[in-house]
Coordinates of C-alpha atoms in Angstrom, one line a residue:
M23 CA 0.0 0.4 0.0
G24 CA 1.3 3.3 -0.8
I25 CA -0.4 4.5 3.0
P26 CA 1.6 6.0 5.5
L27 CA 1.5 3.7 8.6
H28 CA 0.6 6.5 11.2
Q29 CA -1.9 7.7 8.6
V30 CA -3.4 3.8 8.4
V31 CA -2.9 3.4 12.2
R32 CA -5.1 7.2 13.1
I33 CA -7.5 6.0 10.2
G34 CA -8.0 3.1 11.8
S35 CA -8.4 4.3 15.7
Y36 CA -10.8 6.5 14.3
L37 CA -13.4 3.6 12.2
L38 CA -12.8 1.3 15.7
K39 CA -14.0 4.4 18.0
K40 CA -16.6 5.3 15.1
R41 CA -17.7 1.1 15.7
L42 CA -17.5 1.0 19.5
T43 CA -19.8 3.7 19.7
G44 CA -22.5 2.5 17.5
V45 CA -22.2 5.0 14.7
K46 CA -23.8 4.0 11.9
R47 CA -23.1 6.5 9.6
Y48 CA -19.9 8.2 9.4
P49 CA -17.4 9.9 6.8
L50 CA -14.3 8.6 5.8
V51 CA -13.0 11.5 3.9
L52 CA -14.2 15.0 3.3
M53 CA -14.2 16.3 -0.7
L54 CA -13.7 19.9 -0.1
E55 CA -14.4 21.7 -3.4
P56 CA -13.7 25.3 -2.8
L57 CA -14.1 26.3 -6.8
F58 CA -15.4 24.7 -9.5
R59 CA -13.2 26.9 -11.8
C60 CA -10.5 25.2 -13.5
N61 CA -7.8 25.8 -16.2
L62 CA -8.7 22.5 -18.2
A63 CA -11.7 21.6 -20.1
C64 CA -11.0 17.4 -20.5
A65 CA -13.7 15.8 -22.3
G66 CA -14.8 13.7 -19.6
C67 CA -15.3 15.8 -16.4
G68 CA -18.6 17.2 -15.6
K69 CA -17.4 19.0 -13.0
I70 CA -17.2 22.6 -14.9
D71 CA -20.2 23.3 -16.9
Y72 CA -21.4 26.2 -15.1
P73 CA -21.9 29.4 -16.2
D74 CA -19.1 32.3 -15.2
E75 CA -20.7 33.4 -13.0
I76 CA -20.4 30.5 -10.7
L77 CA -17.3 29.4 -11.4
N78 CA -16.0 33.0 -10.4
Q79 CA -16.9 32.0 -6.8
R80 CA -14.6 31.3 -4.4
L81 CA -15.8 29.2 -1.0
P82 CA -14.1 31.3 1.9
L83 CA -11.2 29.9 3.6
E84 CA -13.1 30.2 7.2
D85 CA -16.1 28.2 5.4
C86 CA -13.5 25.5 4.3
L87 CA -12.0 25.1 7.4
S88 CA -15.3 24.9 9.3
A89 CA -16.3 22.2 7.3
V90 CA -13.0 20.4 7.9
D91 CA -14.4 20.6 11.6
E92 CA -18.5 20.1 11.0
C93 CA -17.4 16.9 9.1
G94 CA -14.9 15.0 11.5
A95 CA -13.6 13.2 9.0
P96 CA -9.6 12.3 9.3
V97 CA -9.1 12.8 5.7
V98 CA -9.6 15.6 3.7
V99 CA -9.3 15.8 -0.2
I100 CA -9.1 19.4 -2.1
A101 CA -10.4 19.1 -5.3
G102 CA -12.6 21.3 -7.7
G103 CA -11.9 22.8 -10.4
E104 CA -8.1 23.5 -9.9
P105 CA -7.4 24.2 -6.4
L106 CA -4.2 25.7 -6.9
L107 CA -6.4 28.4 -8.3
H108 CA -7.9 29.4 -5.0
K109 CA -6.2 32.5 -3.5
E110 CA -6.2 31.1 -0.2
I111 CA -5.5 27.4 -0.7
D112 CA -1.6 27.5 1.0
Q113 CA -3.9 28.5 4.2
M114 CA -6.4 26.0 3.4
V115 CA -3.9 23.2 3.5
E116 CA -1.8 24.8 6.3
G117 CA -5.4 25.2 8.6
I118 CA -6.4 21.5 7.8
I119 CA -2.8 20.2 9.1
A120 CA -3.3 22.3 12.2
K121 CA -5.9 20.3 12.9
K122 CA -4.1 17.3 12.4
K123 CA -5.9 16.0 9.8
Y124 CA -4.5 14.4 6.6
A125 CA -4.5 17.2 3.7
I126 CA -5.0 16.0 0.1
L127 CA -4.3 18.4 -3.0
C128 CA -5.5 17.3 -6.2
T129 CA -4.0 19.2 -9.0
N130 CA -3.7 19.4 -13.1
A131 CA -0.1 20.4 -12.3
L132 CA -0.2 23.3 -14.6
L133 CA 0.2 25.7 -11.5
M134 CA 1.9 23.6 -9.7
E135 CA 5.9 24.4 -9.5
K136 CA 4.8 27.5 -9.5
K137 CA 3.3 27.6 -6.3
L138 CA 5.5 25.1 -4.6
D139 CA 6.8 28.1 -2.8
L140 CA 3.8 28.2 -0.8
F141 CA 3.5 25.2 0.9
K142 CA 6.0 23.2 3.2
P143 CA 6.3 19.0 3.2
S144 CA 4.6 17.7 6.1
P145 CA 3.7 14.0 7.1
Y146 CA -0.2 15.6 7.2
F147 CA 0.2 16.8 3.1
T148 CA 0.1 15.1 -0.2
W149 CA 0.2 16.3 -3.4
S150 CA -2.6 14.1 -6.1
V151 CA -1.3 14.8 -9.2
H152 CA -3.9 13.8 -12.1
L153 CA -2.2 11.5 -14.7
D154 CA -4.5 9.3 -17.0
G155 CA -2.1 7.2 -18.4
D156 CA 1.3 8.0 -20.3
R157 CA 2.0 11.2 -22.5
E158 CA -0.1 10.4 -25.2
A159 CA -3.0 8.9 -23.3
H160 CA -3.0 11.5 -20.3
D161 CA -2.8 14.7 -23.0
K162 CA -6.0 12.9 -24.9
S163 CA -7.9 12.8 -22.0
V164 CA -7.2 16.5 -20.9
C165 CA -7.6 17.6 -23.9
Q166 CA -4.5 19.6 -24.1
K167 CA -1.3 18.9 -25.5
G168 CA 2.0 19.2 -23.3
T169 CA 0.3 18.5 -19.7
Y170 CA 1.6 15.2 -19.1
D171 CA 5.7 16.7 -19.7
R172 CA 4.8 19.6 -17.2
A173 CA 2.6 17.0 -14.9
V174 CA 6.1 14.6 -14.2
A175 CA 8.2 18.0 -14.6
A176 CA 6.4 19.1 -11.8
I177 CA 6.5 15.8 -9.5
K178 CA 10.2 15.4 -9.9
A179 CA 10.5 19.2 -8.2
A180 CA 8.1 18.1 -5.7
K181 CA 9.6 15.3 -4.8
D182 CA 13.3 17.1 -4.8
R183 CA 11.8 19.6 -2.0
G184 CA 10.9 16.3 0.2
F185 CA 7.2 16.7 -0.6
R186 CA 4.9 13.1 -0.4
V187 CA 3.5 12.8 -3.8
S188 CA 1.0 10.7 -5.4
I189 CA -1.0 10.2 -8.8
N190 CA -5.0 10.2 -9.4
C191 CA -6.1 8.4 -12.8
T192 CA -9.1 7.9 -14.1
F193 CA -9.7 5.3 -17.3
F194 CA -12.1 4.9 -19.9
N195 CA -13.3 2.5 -22.1
D196 CA -10.4 2.9 -24.5
A197 CA -7.8 2.1 -21.8
D198 CA -5.4 -0.5 -22.9
P199 CA -4.4 -2.9 -20.0
E200 CA -0.6 -3.4 -21.4
R201 CA -0.6 0.7 -21.7
V202 CA -1.6 1.0 -18.1
A203 CA 0.5 -1.4 -16.8
R204 CA 3.6 0.4 -18.6
F205 CA 2.1 3.8 -16.9
F206 CA 2.3 2.3 -13.6
D207 CA 5.9 0.4 -13.9
S208 CA 6.9 4.4 -14.9
V209 CA 5.3 6.3 -11.8
M210 CA 6.6 3.6 -9.7
E211 CA 10.0 4.8 -11.3
M212 CA 9.1 8.7 -10.8
G213 CA 9.1 7.4 -7.0
V214 CA 5.6 8.6 -6.5
E215 CA 4.0 7.3 -3.2
G216 CA 0.9 5.8 -4.3
I217 CA -1.7 5.6 -7.0
T218 CA -5.6 6.6 -6.8
V219 CA -7.3 4.4 -9.8
S220 CA -11.0 5.3 -10.3
P221 CA -13.3 4.3 -13.7
G222 CA -14.9 7.3 -15.2
Y223 CA -18.4 8.2 -13.7
A224 CA -20.7 8.9 -16.5
Y225 CA -21.6 12.4 -15.5
E226 CA -24.3 13.8 -17.3
R227 CA -22.9 17.0 -18.5
A228 CA -19.6 16.1 -19.2
P229 CA -19.2 16.4 -23.4
D230 CA -17.8 13.0 -24.1
Q231 CA -20.4 10.5 -23.6
Q232 CA -18.8 7.8 -25.5
H233 CA -16.5 6.2 -23.3
F234 CA -17.6 5.9 -19.9
L235 CA -17.1 1.8 -19.1
N236 CA -20.3 0.0 -17.7
R237 CA -19.6 -2.2 -14.6
T238 CA -18.6 -5.4 -16.6
A239 CA -16.1 -3.7 -18.4
T240 CA -14.6 -1.8 -15.3
K241 CA -14.3 -5.1 -13.8
N242 CA -12.5 -7.4 -17.1
L243 CA -10.5 -4.2 -17.7
F244 CA -9.0 -4.1 -13.8
R245 CA -8.5 -7.6 -13.8
E246 CA -6.6 -7.5 -17.1
I247 CA -4.4 -4.3 -15.9
F248 CA -4.2 -6.5 -12.2
K249 CA -3.0 -9.5 -14.0
R250 CA -0.1 -7.7 -15.5
G251 CA 1.0 -6.3 -12.2
N252 CA 1.4 -9.7 -10.0
G253 CA -2.3 -9.2 -8.9
G254 CA -1.1 -5.8 -8.7
K255 CA 1.4 -6.5 -5.9
N256 CA 3.8 -4.3 -8.2
W257 CA 2.6 -1.3 -7.7
R258 CA 1.6 1.1 -4.8
F259 CA -2.0 2.1 -4.1
N260 CA -3.4 4.7 -2.2
Q261 CA -6.8 2.8 -1.2
S262 CA -7.2 -0.2 -0.2
T263 CA -6.8 -3.9 -1.3
M264 CA -10.6 -4.6 -1.1
F265 CA -11.7 -2.2 -2.9
L266 CA -8.9 -3.2 -6.1
D267 CA -10.4 -6.6 -5.4
F268 CA -13.8 -4.8 -5.7
L269 CA -12.6 -3.1 -9.4
A270 CA -12.0 -6.6 -10.3
G271 CA -15.5 -8.1 -9.7
N272 CA -14.0 -10.1 -6.8
Q273 CA -16.6 -8.7 -4.4
E274 CA -20.2 -7.5 -4.2
Y275 CA -20.4 -4.0 -3.0
H276 CA -22.8 -1.4 -2.5
C277 CA -22.3 1.6 -2.0
T278 CA -21.5 4.3 0.4
P279 CA -22.3 7.8 0.1
W280 CA -21.8 9.3 3.0
G281 CA -18.3 7.9 3.3
N282 CA -17.0 10.8 1.4
P283 CA -19.3 13.9 1.9
C284 CA -18.7 17.0 -1.0
R285 CA -18.7 20.6 0.6
T286 CA -18.9 22.6 -2.2
Y287 CA -19.7 26.3 -2.8
F288 CA -23.3 25.6 -2.7
G289 CA -23.5 23.8 0.0
W290 CA -23.0 19.9 1.6
Q291 CA -23.8 18.0 -1.9
R292 CA -26.6 15.1 -1.9
P293 CA -25.7 12.6 -2.1
C294 CA -22.4 12.6 -3.0
Y295 CA -19.1 13.8 -4.6
L296 CA -20.5 13.0 -8.2
L297 CA -24.3 13.9 -8.0
G298 CA -25.7 17.2 -7.2
E299 CA -28.9 16.7 -6.6
G300 CA -29.5 18.7 -3.5
Y301 CA -27.5 20.6 -1.1
A302 CA -28.0 20.5 2.3
K303 CA -26.7 24.1 4.6
T304 CA -25.4 22.1 7.5
F305 CA -23.4 18.5 7.8
K306 CA -26.0 17.2 10.1
E307 CA -28.8 18.3 8.0
L308 CA -27.1 16.5 4.9
M309 CA -26.8 13.7 7.5
E310 CA -29.7 13.1 9.0
D311 CA -32.6 14.4 6.1
T312 CA -31.0 12.6 3.2
D313 CA -32.9 9.5 1.9
W314 CA -29.9 7.3 1.5
D315 CA -31.9 4.2 0.4
K316 CA -32.5 6.4 -2.7
Y317 CA -29.1 6.3 -4.3
G318 CA -26.6 3.3 -5.6
T319 CA -26.8 0.8 -7.8
G320 CA -29.8 -1.0 -8.2
N321 CA -31.3 2.0 -5.8
Y322 CA -30.8 4.7 -8.8
E323 CA -30.8 4.5 -12.4
K324 CA -27.6 7.3 -12.6
C325 CA -25.6 4.6 -10.2
A326 CA -26.4 2.0 -12.4
D327 CA -22.5 1.6 -14.0
C328 CA -20.6 3.6 -10.8
M329 CA -17.4 1.6 -9.1
V330 CA -15.9 5.0 -8.1
H331 CA -13.9 4.8 -5.1
C332 CA -15.9 8.1 -3.4
G333 CA -18.9 5.7 -3.1
Y334 CA -17.2 2.3 -2.8
E335 CA -13.9 2.9 -0.9
A336 CA -15.8 3.3 2.4
T337 CA -17.3 0.2 1.6
A338 CA -14.5 -1.5 1.5
V339 CA -13.0 -0.6 4.5
T340 CA -15.4 -1.5 6.7
D341 CA -15.3 -4.9 5.0
T342 CA -11.7 -4.6 5.7
L343 CA -12.6 -3.8 9.3
T344 CA -15.0 -6.4 9.9
N345 CA -13.1 -9.3 7.8
P346 CA -9.5 -8.6 8.5
L347 CA -8.3 -12.0 7.9
K348 CA -9.9 -12.1 3.9
A349 CA -8.9 -8.8 3.5
A350 CA -5.3 -10.4 4.8
W351 CA -5.2 -13.1 2.5
V352 CA -5.9 -10.5 -0.5
G353 CA -3.4 -8.3 0.5
L354 CA -0.8 -11.5 0.5
R355 CA -2.3 -13.4 -2.7
G356 CA -2.8 -10.1 -4.8
V357 CA -6.0 -9.2 -6.9
K358 CA -7.9 -12.2 -8.6
T359 CA -7.9 -12.3 -11.6
T360 CA -9.3 -15.1 -13.0
G361 CA -12.5 -17.2 -12.1
D362 CA -16.1 -16.6 -11.3
M363 CA -17.0 -12.6 -10.3
A364 CA -19.1 -11.5 -8.0
P365 CA -22.6 -11.3 -8.2
E366 CA -24.1 -8.3 -9.7
I367 CA -26.7 -6.4 -7.9
S368 CA -29.7 -6.5 -9.6
L369 CA -31.3 -3.1 -11.3
A370 CA -34.7 -4.2 -12.0
N371 CA -36.1 -2.0 -9.1
Q372 CA -33.9 1.2 -9.8
R373 CA -36.0 4.5 -10.1
P374 CA -35.5 6.1 -13.1
A375 CA -32.7 9.4 -13.5
E376 CA -34.0 12.9 -12.5
F377 CA -32.4 15.8 -14.1
V378 CA -32.0 19.0 -11.5
F379 CA -28.7 20.3 -12.5
S380 CA -30.8 23.6 -14.6
R381 CA -32.8 23.8 -11.1
H382 CA -29.5 24.0 -9.5
V383 CA -28.0 26.8 -11.8
E384 CA -31.1 28.8 -12.0
K385 CA -30.9 29.5 -7.9
A386 CA -27.1 29.6 -7.5
L387 CA -27.6 33.1 -10.4
A388 CA -30.5 34.0 -9.3
D389 CA -29.0 34.0 -5.1
I390 CA -25.7 35.9 -6.3
R391 CA -26.9 37.9 -9.0
A392 CA -29.3 39.5 -5.9
R393 CA -26.0 39.5 -3.6
D394 CA -24.1 41.4 -6.1
A395 CA -27.5 43.8 -6.6
S396 CA -27.9 44.6 -3.0
K397 CA -24.0 45.5 -2.7
A398 CA -24.2 47.6 -5.3
A399 CA -26.8 49.2 -3.8
E400 CA -25.0 49.6 -0.7

């Protein structure tokens, strides 16, 4: 695994305390989105399709740090958009670290070298650089040539300064297992501490709707990838072994959407980081007033093909805690890449998709314009 021992111990203690105190639902990772604006326009991304008035908004520093306290999760992933565009991003990271939380800053790395001086190495801080494969694959994925080389240069610069660096990569149905395996070998040679992998989620607003994976294709893809890496043991991952085993079709898991709650400019996003179908004003309201049974594979059409870590990593971690011997065996032998797969969840009773994006945007625009008009009047 690419997760440091002290982080494993602290998270394990947090999880054990929650279980011993009988808490049914609790967060594992806070997904903090302080802005939606990005300096790339990736074809598979559904996070940046907003009018400029919304893209220009920023979640203030004090709101970001309040969200960390309100949620209480031991890990905070700062995402976006591109977080390095936020003028208070260095103070945000410092504030999270001061609370003894693990801060993971996701970035496409275009601004990373320029901003390195704003940050200090810490065991509580990790850069997570977006790389979707080798040079050709990554540049195609992000729709801009030269981004792979700039990301690799930024990784080297950060490593040279003593920072902990990982990568995150998203794969679609055109991913070639052999190339992916060689790519994983290459990032290990770069010295990155770990890899976070995810099948692409089918964002309804993404420009490219042709290359999203269904669940069967996801399982076959990851079996073929892990097969080329000794069941995945050749590479370090920032994810639980049981989640990797799930990606390869060996575990039947249901989604845990509250495991990675998301705080954005709009509020606490329902039900998860991937779906914005309503927003709560407080974390307590999110946890207590969300009808969680309406979501997840088998419950909701939009969730049918999802196998993304922000929904299933918490499930895998819970399974690891509940069945440590099973998890240890998977860790020792590696991910199984042959044989029967676990049963698939039936979609027979899922409810149809609802399309509410425009309503949220209209409300947000009305609020912004009313606020701006009030300021102008003052």
